[in-house]
Short mmCIF file of C-alpha atoms in Angstrom, two decimals:
data_model
loop_
_atom_site.label_atom_id
_atom_site.label_comp_id
_atom_site.label_asym_id
_atom_site.label_seq_id
_atom_site.Cartn_x
_atom_site.Cartn_y
_atom_site.Cartn_z
CA MET A 1486 -55.36 -13.43 -68.07
CA ARG A 1487 -56.85 -10.16 -67.67
CA TRP A 1488 -56.69 -8.37 -63.90
CA GLU A 1489 -60.66 -8.16 -63.93
CA GLU A 1490 -60.86 -12.04 -64.26
CA LEU A 1491 -58.12 -12.53 -61.44
CA ASP A 1492 -59.84 -9.93 -59.01
CA GLU A 1493 -63.12 -12.07 -59.42
CA LEU A 1494 -61.17 -15.55 -58.97
CA ILE A 1495 -59.49 -13.90 -55.75
CA ARG A 1496 -62.55 -12.53 -54.12
CA ALA A 1497 -64.20 -15.87 -54.79
CA ALA A 1498 -61.66 -18.23 -53.29
CA LEU A 1499 -61.69 -15.72 -50.06
CA ALA A 1500 -65.23 -15.74 -49.72
CA LYS A 1501 -65.31 -19.64 -49.94
CA GLU A 1502 -62.70 -19.53 -47.18
CA VAL A 1503 -64.64 -17.30 -44.84
CA ASP A 1504 -67.69 -19.85 -45.53
CA GLU A 1505 -65.79 -22.98 -44.51
CA ALA A 1506 -63.98 -20.93 -41.02
CA GLY A 1507 -67.81 -19.62 -39.91
CA PRO A 1508 -68.64 -22.07 -37.59
CA GLY A 1509 -64.99 -21.69 -36.12
CA LEU A 1510 -65.53 -18.16 -35.46
CA VAL A 1511 -68.33 -18.52 -33.36
CA GLY A 1512 -67.55 -17.29 -30.14
CA LEU A 1513 -64.27 -16.39 -30.66
CA GLU A 1514 -64.35 -12.94 -28.63
CA GLU A 1515 -65.66 -14.89 -25.60
CA ARG A 1516 -62.87 -17.44 -25.79
CA VAL A 1517 -60.01 -14.86 -26.03
CA VAL A 1518 -61.36 -12.97 -23.18
CA ARG A 1519 -61.61 -16.19 -21.31
CA GLU A 1520 -58.05 -16.98 -21.97
CA LEU A 1521 -56.71 -13.62 -20.81
CA ALA A 1522 -58.45 -13.79 -17.34
CA ARG A 1523 -57.00 -17.43 -16.94
CA ARG A 1524 -53.22 -15.83 -17.49
CA PRO A 1525 -51.82 -14.34 -14.36
CA VAL A 1526 -50.95 -10.39 -14.22
CA ARG A 1527 -46.95 -10.09 -14.59
CA ARG A 1528 -45.92 -7.80 -11.86
CA SER A 1529 -42.38 -6.15 -11.69
CA LEU A 1530 -39.94 -7.17 -8.76
CA TRP A 1531 -40.50 -3.55 -6.58
CA GLN A 1532 -44.72 -4.56 -7.39
CA LYS A 1533 -43.91 -8.31 -5.84
CA LEU A 1534 -41.25 -6.79 -2.92
CA GLY A 1535 -44.25 -4.14 -2.19
CA ALA A 1536 -47.29 -6.86 -1.68
CA PHE A 1537 -44.40 -9.25 0.48
CA PHE A 1538 -44.01 -6.58 2.73
CA SER A 1539 -47.56 -5.00 3.02
CA GLN A 1540 -48.43 -8.57 4.15
CA PRO A 1541 -48.75 -8.35 7.99
CA VAL A 1542 -45.79 -10.09 9.65
CA PRO A 1543 -46.26 -12.32 12.80
CA ARG A 1544 -44.49 -11.47 15.95
CA TRP A 1545 -42.59 -14.14 16.46
CA ALA A 1546 -40.94 -14.00 12.76
CA LEU A 1547 -39.95 -10.31 14.09
CA VAL A 1548 -38.53 -11.65 17.48
CA GLY A 1549 -36.69 -14.53 15.65
CA ALA A 1550 -35.11 -12.14 13.08
CA ALA A 1551 -33.99 -9.79 15.50
CA CYS A 1552 -32.72 -12.42 17.63
CA ALA A 1553 -30.57 -13.98 14.62
CA LEU A 1554 -29.42 -10.53 13.72
CA LEU A 1555 -28.14 -9.95 17.30
CA LEU A 1556 -26.62 -13.72 17.13
CA GLY A 1557 -24.93 -13.02 13.98
CA PHE A 1558 -23.40 -9.70 14.93
CA ALA A 1559 -21.84 -11.34 18.29
CA LEU A 1560 -20.31 -14.44 16.71
CA GLY A 1561 -18.65 -11.99 14.33
CA ARG A 1562 -17.25 -9.68 16.77
CA LEU A 1563 -16.14 -12.48 18.57
CA THR A 1564 -14.72 -14.44 15.96
CA ALA A 1565 -12.78 -11.50 14.04
CA PRO A 1566 -9.44 -10.72 14.39
CA ARG A 1567 -8.41 -7.88 16.64
CA PRO A 1568 -6.96 -5.58 15.09
CA ILE A 1569 -8.29 -6.37 11.57
CA PRO A 1570 -5.27 -6.45 9.38
CA GLN A 1571 -5.52 -3.40 7.17
CA PHE A 1572 -3.82 -4.49 4.15
CA THR A 1573 -4.92 -2.56 0.95
CA PRO A 1574 -4.12 -3.61 -2.53
CA ASN A 1575 -2.47 -0.96 -4.07
CA LEU A 1576 -2.11 -0.81 -8.16
CA PHE A 1577 1.13 -0.45 -9.76
CA VAL A 1578 0.69 0.91 -13.23
CA ILE A 1579 3.29 2.06 -15.82
CA ALA A 1580 2.90 2.37 -19.64
CA ALA A 1581 5.85 0.80 -20.97
CA PRO A 1582 5.13 -0.25 -24.64
CA GLY A 1583 7.25 -2.66 -26.19
CA ALA A 1584 9.28 -3.09 -22.95
CA ARG A 1585 10.22 -6.74 -22.32
CA GLN A 1586 10.38 -6.70 -18.38
CA VAL A 1587 9.06 -4.21 -16.20
CA ALA A 1588 9.27 -4.37 -12.04
CA VAL A 1589 8.68 -2.25 -9.21
CA VAL A 1590 11.37 -1.67 -6.56
CA GLY A 1591 10.18 -0.12 -3.22
CA ASP A 1592 10.28 -0.03 0.80
CA PHE A 1593 7.47 -2.69 0.27
CA THR A 1594 9.90 -5.03 -1.60
CA ALA A 1595 13.12 -4.34 0.25
CA TRP A 1596 14.22 -2.58 -2.97
CA GLN A 1597 14.31 -6.09 -4.71
CA PRO A 1598 12.28 -6.24 -8.08
CA LEU A 1599 8.86 -7.21 -8.18
CA PRO A 1600 7.66 -8.17 -11.81
CA LEU A 1601 4.44 -6.45 -13.04
CA SER A 1602 2.67 -8.17 -16.03
CA ASP A 1603 0.85 -7.21 -19.04
CA PRO A 1604 -1.00 -10.36 -19.99
CA ASP A 1605 -3.16 -8.59 -22.95
CA GLY A 1606 0.15 -7.23 -24.57
CA ASP A 1607 -1.46 -3.45 -24.66
CA GLY A 1608 1.78 -2.19 -22.94
CA ILE A 1609 0.14 -1.03 -19.62
CA TRP A 1610 2.27 -3.21 -16.70
CA THR A 1611 0.39 -3.45 -13.54
CA ALA A 1612 0.78 -5.68 -10.17
CA PHE A 1613 -1.67 -4.88 -7.16
CA ILE A 1614 0.04 -5.33 -3.93
CA PRO A 1615 -1.46 -5.60 -0.67
CA LEU A 1616 0.15 -3.25 1.78
CA PRO A 1617 -0.34 -2.29 5.36
CA PRO A 1618 -0.73 1.63 6.18
CA GLY A 1619 2.73 3.43 5.73
CA ARG A 1620 4.55 5.72 3.50
CA TYR A 1621 6.40 3.83 0.68
CA GLU A 1622 9.47 4.83 -1.47
CA TYR A 1623 9.25 3.42 -4.91
CA ALA A 1624 10.60 3.26 -8.48
CA PHE A 1625 9.50 1.14 -11.45
CA LEU A 1626 12.47 -0.70 -13.40
CA VAL A 1627 11.51 -0.67 -17.35
CA ASP A 1628 14.11 -3.28 -18.97
CA GLY A 1629 16.43 -2.52 -16.17
CA LYS A 1630 16.03 1.52 -16.44
CA TRP A 1631 15.08 3.26 -13.42
CA VAL A 1632 11.79 5.29 -13.80
CA GLY A 1633 11.28 7.20 -10.61
CA GLN A 1634 8.57 9.58 -11.58
CA ASP A 1635 5.19 7.86 -11.40
CA PRO A 1636 2.21 9.96 -12.08
CA LEU A 1637 -0.04 8.33 -9.07
CA ALA A 1638 2.39 9.30 -6.56
CA GLN A 1639 2.07 12.22 -3.93
CA GLU A 1640 5.62 13.06 -3.74
CA TYR A 1641 9.02 12.50 -5.36
CA LEU A 1642 12.20 12.62 -3.65
CA ARG A 1643 15.70 13.14 -5.84
CA THR A 1644 18.07 10.88 -4.55
CA PHE A 1645 21.58 11.03 -5.97
CA GLY A 1646 19.92 12.79 -9.39
CA GLU A 1647 17.52 9.98 -9.79
CA TYR A 1648 14.01 10.58 -8.67
CA VAL A 1649 11.83 8.17 -6.38
CA SER A 1650 8.15 7.93 -6.27
CA VAL A 1651 6.30 8.27 -2.60
CA ARG A 1652 2.88 7.17 -1.87
CA TYR A 1653 1.09 7.08 1.46
CA VAL A 1654 -0.88 4.14 1.97
CA GLY A 1655 -4.35 3.68 4.43
CA GLY A 1656 -6.25 5.95 6.68
CA SER A 1657 -8.20 8.82 5.19
CA GLY A 1658 -5.28 9.95 3.16
CA ALA A 1659 -5.80 13.39 4.07
CA ASP A 1660 -3.35 15.80 4.76
CA ARG A 1661 -4.36 16.83 8.62
CA SER A 1662 -2.25 20.52 8.29
CA SER A 1663 -5.20 21.53 6.00
CA MET B 1325 -24.48 -15.76 -26.34
CA ARG B 1326 -23.31 -17.96 -23.63
CA ILE B 1327 -19.99 -18.84 -25.22
CA ALA B 1328 -19.62 -14.84 -25.80
CA LEU B 1329 -20.19 -14.06 -22.04
CA LEU B 1330 -17.82 -16.72 -21.03
CA SER B 1331 -15.24 -14.98 -23.54
CA LEU B 1332 -15.62 -11.77 -22.35
CA LEU B 1333 -15.14 -12.84 -18.24
CA ALA B 1334 -12.02 -14.66 -19.69
CA LEU B 1335 -11.14 -11.51 -21.48
CA ALA B 1336 -11.51 -9.35 -18.19
CA ALA B 1337 -9.77 -12.07 -16.10
CA LEU B 1338 -6.68 -11.92 -18.49
CA ALA B 1339 -6.62 -7.68 -18.61
CA GLN B 1340 -7.06 -7.89 -14.84
CA PRO B 1341 -3.76 -7.15 -12.82
CA VAL B 1342 -1.98 -9.66 -10.88
CA LEU B 1343 -2.53 -9.56 -6.97
CA VAL B 1344 1.14 -10.32 -5.83
CA PRO B 1345 1.38 -12.32 -2.94
CA ALA B 1346 3.83 -11.74 0.08
CA ALA B 1347 7.20 -13.32 0.20
CA PRO B 1348 7.53 -16.28 2.98
CA LYS B 1349 9.31 -14.31 6.00
CA PRO B 1350 12.75 -15.71 7.54
CA SER B 1351 13.45 -16.01 11.01
CA ALA B 1352 15.57 -14.41 13.36
CA GLU B 1353 17.79 -17.17 13.60
CA GLU B 1354 18.42 -17.51 10.11
CA VAL B 1355 19.52 -13.90 9.87
CA LEU B 1356 22.05 -14.80 12.72
CA GLN B 1357 23.23 -17.83 11.05
CA PHE B 1358 23.91 -15.93 7.92
CA LEU B 1359 25.80 -13.56 9.89
CA ALA B 1360 27.71 -16.16 11.51
CA GLY B 1361 29.11 -17.28 8.05
CA MET B 1362 30.44 -13.80 6.62
CA ASN B 1363 33.34 -12.30 6.41
CA LEU B 1364 33.51 -10.09 9.03
CA SER B 1365 36.42 -9.98 12.08
CA PRO B 1366 34.89 -11.92 14.83
CA GLU B 1367 34.94 -9.18 17.52
CA PHE B 1368 32.88 -7.04 15.05
CA ARG B 1369 30.55 -10.05 14.09
CA ALA B 1370 29.95 -10.81 17.85
CA ALA B 1371 29.09 -7.19 18.60
CA LEU B 1372 26.87 -7.01 15.52
CA ALA B 1373 25.14 -10.22 16.28
CA SER B 1374 24.60 -9.19 20.15
CA VAL B 1375 22.67 -6.07 19.15
CA LEU B 1376 20.98 -7.41 16.18
CA ARG B 1377 19.73 -10.05 18.40
CA ALA B 1378 18.13 -8.14 20.78
CA GLY B 1379 16.97 -5.67 18.02
CA LEU B 1380 14.97 -8.36 16.11
CA ALA B 1381 13.54 -9.56 19.37
CA THR B 1382 12.50 -5.97 20.39
CA GLY B 1383 11.23 -4.97 16.96
CA ARG B 1384 14.01 -2.43 16.11
CA ALA B 1385 14.98 -4.68 13.10
CA THR B 1386 13.20 -7.45 11.26
CA PRO B 1387 14.52 -10.65 9.83
CA THR B 1388 13.13 -9.59 6.24
CA VAL B 1389 15.16 -6.95 5.80
CA SER B 1390 18.01 -7.65 8.09
CA LEU B 1391 18.74 -10.89 5.97
CA LEU B 1392 18.33 -8.98 2.63
CA LEU B 1393 21.05 -6.55 3.60
CA LEU B 1394 23.50 -9.30 5.00
CA GLN B 1395 23.02 -10.86 1.43
CA ASP B 1396 23.78 -7.42 -0.13
CA LEU B 1397 26.94 -6.76 1.93
CA ALA B 1398 28.44 -10.19 1.97
CA PRO B 1399 30.06 -10.08 -1.24
CA LEU B 1400 31.69 -6.60 -0.59
CA PRO B 1401 35.29 -6.50 0.91
CA ARG B 1402 35.60 -6.93 4.59
CA GLU B 1403 36.55 -3.31 5.78
CA VAL B 1404 33.65 -2.08 3.40
CA SER B 1405 30.94 -4.20 4.86
CA GLU B 1406 32.05 -3.51 8.25
CA ARG B 1407 31.78 0.35 7.55
CA LEU B 1408 28.44 0.33 6.60
CA LEU B 1409 27.31 -2.14 9.49
CA GLU B 1410 29.09 -0.28 11.99
CA VAL B 1411 27.02 2.97 11.34
CA ILE B 1412 23.56 0.40 11.81
CA ARG B 1413 25.09 -1.65 14.68
CA PHE B 1414 25.83 2.15 16.37
CA ALA B 1415 22.59 3.11 16.04
CA LEU B 1416 20.75 -0.04 17.25
CA ALA B 1417 23.03 -0.15 20.29
CA GLN B 1418 21.76 3.48 20.90
CA GLY B 1419 18.02 1.81 20.98
CA PHE B 1420 17.18 3.66 17.31
CA ILE B 1421 14.81 1.67 15.25
CA VAL B 1422 16.96 0.49 12.15
CA ASP B 1423 14.37 -1.18 9.98
CA THR B 1424 10.94 -0.85 9.95
CA GLY B 1425 9.97 -4.04 7.69
CA LEU B 1426 8.74 -3.39 4.34
CA SER B 1427 6.51 -0.32 5.48
CA GLY B 1428 8.49 2.73 5.60
CA SER B 1429 11.57 3.91 5.44
CA SER B 1430 14.83 3.27 7.78
CA MET B 1431 18.46 2.56 7.80
CA MET B 1432 18.54 -1.00 6.36
CA ASN B 1433 15.90 -0.22 3.77
CA GLU B 1434 17.79 2.93 2.80
CA VAL B 1435 21.01 0.71 2.26
CA ARG B 1436 19.21 -1.29 0.04
CA LYS B 1437 17.57 1.49 -2.20
CA LEU B 1438 20.90 3.10 -2.38
CA LEU B 1439 22.42 0.05 -3.73
CA ALA B 1440 19.41 -0.54 -6.20
CA LEU B 1441 20.08 2.87 -7.48
CA GLY B 1442 24.08 1.96 -8.06
CA ARG B 1443 25.75 4.22 -5.45
CA GLN B 1444 29.21 3.35 -3.95
CA PRO B 1445 29.58 2.19 -0.53
CA GLU B 1446 31.62 5.38 0.47
CA GLU B 1447 28.27 7.65 -0.61
CA ILE B 1448 26.07 4.83 1.19
CA GLU B 1449 28.02 5.30 4.17
CA ALA B 1450 28.05 9.16 3.97
CA VAL B 1451 24.30 8.91 3.98
CA LEU B 1452 23.98 6.44 6.64
CA ARG B 1453 26.43 8.97 8.99
CA VAL B 1454 23.80 11.86 8.08
CA ARG B 1455 20.77 9.88 9.40
CA LEU B 1456 22.57 8.87 12.36
CA ALA B 1457 23.83 11.94 13.40
CA VAL B 1458 20.15 13.69 12.50
CA LEU B 1459 18.65 10.52 14.61
CA LEU B 1460 21.10 11.28 18.16
CA ALA B 1461 20.31 15.30 17.56
CA THR B 1462 16.44 14.57 17.10
CA ARG B 1463 16.43 12.63 20.27
CA SER B 1464 18.54 14.61 22.26
CA VAL B 1465 16.23 17.88 21.02
CA LEU B 1466 12.97 16.07 22.00
CA LEU B 1467 14.13 15.16 24.85
CA ARG B 1468 14.92 18.39 26.20
CA TYR B 1469 11.66 19.73 24.99
CA GLY B 1470 9.39 17.31 26.89
CA LEU B 1471 7.94 15.90 23.33
CA VAL B 1472 10.00 12.19 24.26
CA ALA B 1473 9.69 11.21 27.89
CA THR B 1474 11.70 8.13 27.74
CA PRO B 1475 15.65 8.11 27.48
CA PRO B 1476 17.36 6.22 25.32
CA THR B 1477 16.72 2.48 26.15
CA PRO B 1478 19.18 -0.48 25.07
CA PRO B 1479 18.09 -2.54 21.91
CA ASP B 1480 17.23 -5.47 24.47
CA GLN B 1481 14.42 -3.30 26.45
CA PRO B 1482 10.73 -3.31 24.98
CA LEU B 1483 10.91 -0.58 22.33
CA PRO B 1484 9.02 2.65 23.60
CA PRO B 1485 6.44 3.50 21.07
CA GLU B 1486 8.25 7.26 20.78
CA GLU B 1487 10.72 5.88 19.24
CA ARG B 1488 8.63 5.79 15.95
CA PHE B 1489 8.09 9.53 16.30
CA VAL B 1490 11.77 10.10 16.88
CA LEU B 1491 12.38 8.03 13.70
CA GLU B 1492 10.13 9.91 11.41
CA VAL B 1493 10.91 13.40 12.77
CA ALA B 1494 14.66 12.46 12.09
CA TRP B 1495 14.00 10.87 8.73
CA ALA B 1496 11.99 13.73 7.59
CA VAL B 1497 14.87 16.38 8.73
CA SER B 1498 17.30 14.18 6.70
CA ASP B 1499 15.70 14.28 3.85
CA PHE B 1500 15.40 17.40 3.61
CA LEU B 1501 18.78 18.07 4.35
CA LEU B 1502 20.29 15.27 1.89
CA TRP B 1503 17.75 15.33 -0.91
CA GLU B 1504 16.05 18.78 -0.90
CA GLY B 1505 19.45 20.10 -0.97
CA GLY B 1506 18.69 22.33 2.23
CA ALA B 1507 20.43 23.93 5.29
CA PRO B 1508 19.17 23.63 8.94
CA SER B 1509 18.52 27.30 8.95
CA ASP B 1510 16.13 27.01 6.04
CA PRO B 1511 12.85 28.23 6.68
CA ARG B 1512 11.39 25.47 4.38
CA LEU B 1513 12.53 22.83 6.77
CA PHE B 1514 10.09 23.13 9.18
CA ALA B 1515 7.28 23.21 6.63
CA PHE B 1516 8.78 20.11 5.06
CA VAL B 1517 8.99 18.23 8.05
CA GLN B 1518 5.25 19.08 9.39
CA ALA B 1519 3.58 18.27 6.20
CA ARG B 1520 5.63 14.74 5.89
CA LEU B 1521 4.10 14.11 9.87
CA ASN B 1522 0.89 15.46 8.94
CA ARG B 1523 0.47 12.94 6.47
CA LEU B 1524 2.02 10.19 8.44
CA CYS B 1525 -0.89 10.67 11.10
CA SER B 1526 -3.36 10.80 8.28
CA VAL B 1527 -2.30 7.22 7.19
CA CYS B 1528 -1.66 5.96 10.83
CA VAL B 1529 1.84 5.39 11.04
CA LEU B 1530 1.85 7.80 14.04
CA SER B 1531 -0.53 6.88 16.95
CA GLU B 1532 -3.67 9.48 17.41
CA GLU B 1533 -1.75 10.29 20.96
CA GLN B 1534 1.70 11.32 18.90
CA CYS B 1535 -0.09 13.28 16.47
CA GLN B 1536 -2.21 15.39 18.68
CA ARG B 1537 0.24 15.72 21.39
CA ASN B 1538 3.81 15.58 19.57
CA VAL B 1539 3.50 16.47 16.17
CA ALA B 1540 1.13 19.83 17.39
CA SER B 1541 3.89 20.77 19.87
CA LEU B 1542 6.94 20.58 17.45
CA THR B 1543 7.83 24.12 16.58
CA PRO B 1544 10.25 25.65 14.06
CA GLU B 1545 12.77 26.32 16.47
CA MET B 1546 13.28 22.80 17.55
CA VAL B 1547 13.25 21.42 14.03
CA GLN B 1548 16.08 23.77 13.17
CA GLU B 1549 18.08 22.95 16.45
CA ILE B 1550 17.55 19.22 15.02
CA GLY B 1551 19.77 20.27 11.87
CA ARG B 1552 22.07 22.54 13.58
CA LEU B 1553 22.94 19.99 16.43
CA ALA B 1554 23.38 17.01 13.68
CA PHE B 1555 26.30 18.98 12.18
CA GLN B 1556 27.72 20.13 15.45
CA PRO B 1557 27.87 17.18 17.42
CA GLU B 1558 29.59 18.43 20.46
CA ARG B 1559 26.56 20.62 21.19
CA ARG B 1560 24.49 17.64 21.91
#
C-alpha cells in the first residue's frame, strides 16, 4: 500500500468517528463547567484555620474555655509532686569498634560497671542514664581496659596516673565565674 | 510503603541508646546486718555500727554506697579493712558527710573508685587520710572566718545544710593537692577551688544562699590556709 492511500484511509476513519460522536459533543462545555462548579474548592490548612477563627465566638464559649484552662492549671499545681525530680537522661557514648564488652563506671554507679549497648553493631556504644543534678566522675571500661578521657567530659582528673572524666549535670550548666 | 515505614521505625528503635533504669536501693538495716557479719573486731564493729546507723539516718551516708563499700572490704584482711573503715568512722563521728550517694564525690565513693582503679589498700588509706585532714582544716578555717556558723554536730544530729559546702570546698582543695600536684601555697589553688564551686552552683548542688554568701566570700587566703592547716594539724 502507498503512503497516499494509507493517509486517505486514516482521514476517512477519523471523519467517521467525528460524525458518530457528534450528538455526544453537543453541550459538552456547559457540562464541564457545571461539574467544576459542583466540586468544593480545596482550601489549605491555614485557610481553614483562618476561616474558623474569623467566625464570631459566643461569649459563653470564651468563658467556658477560660474556666477549663484555670481548672486544669489548678489541678496540675495541686497534683504535681514537689519538688519535681529533675533526673536528666544523660547520654554516655564511646566509639569502640570491635569491642566485646563496654561499660561505664562512675560516681552514679558507685563505680560498678554499667553495660553500654551497641544493638546495630556499628561500634558506637551508648547508654542513657538518668541523673539528678551534680558533679560526676566517670570512666569507660572497654573490654576491661580503663578509658578515662571522654571527649564529652567537661573536666579531667588524673588519679594515680589514670584519667577520670568529669561531667556536671543539671541547672544552666553555665560557669558563674564568667 | 507501610512496610518500609515500619522497618524504618524498627531500625530507629534499635539504634536508640538504651535508657538504664535505676537499681533497687537497699535499706539501712541491710547495711547494718551486713556489717554485723563482717570479719572485724567486736569493739570496732560496734563503734562503726553506732556512727553508721546515725549517719544513715541523718543523710551523712547512704545505704546504697555504704553496702557496696562494705561488700568490697569484706574479703580484705581484718586489719586492712579496719584501717580504711576507721578513717571513715572518724569522719562520720565528726559529723562530716562521708557519702553523697550516687551523685557527687565523697569518701565512700572515693574508696570504690580507687578499688576500681586497682590501687592498693595502703594507697587508698593515704588518700582517705588527706581527704580527712582537709575536711577538718576546711571546717576549722570556715568557722573561724564565719562562713560556717554551726560547730561540728554529732552524726545523730540533723545535718546542717552548710556541711555540703564544707565537703565541696574540702574536696576541691584535696583534689588540687592530690591530683593536680599542687602545693597549699600554689597561687592556682584558689582559682581551681573557685571554678569548681562556681560550677557546682551552676548545677544547683550548692544552694542559692550558699553560692551568694559563702562562695562569693571565699578568699585566696582562706583556701591557702586550709591547705596549710591540713598538713600542720597542730595548728588546727
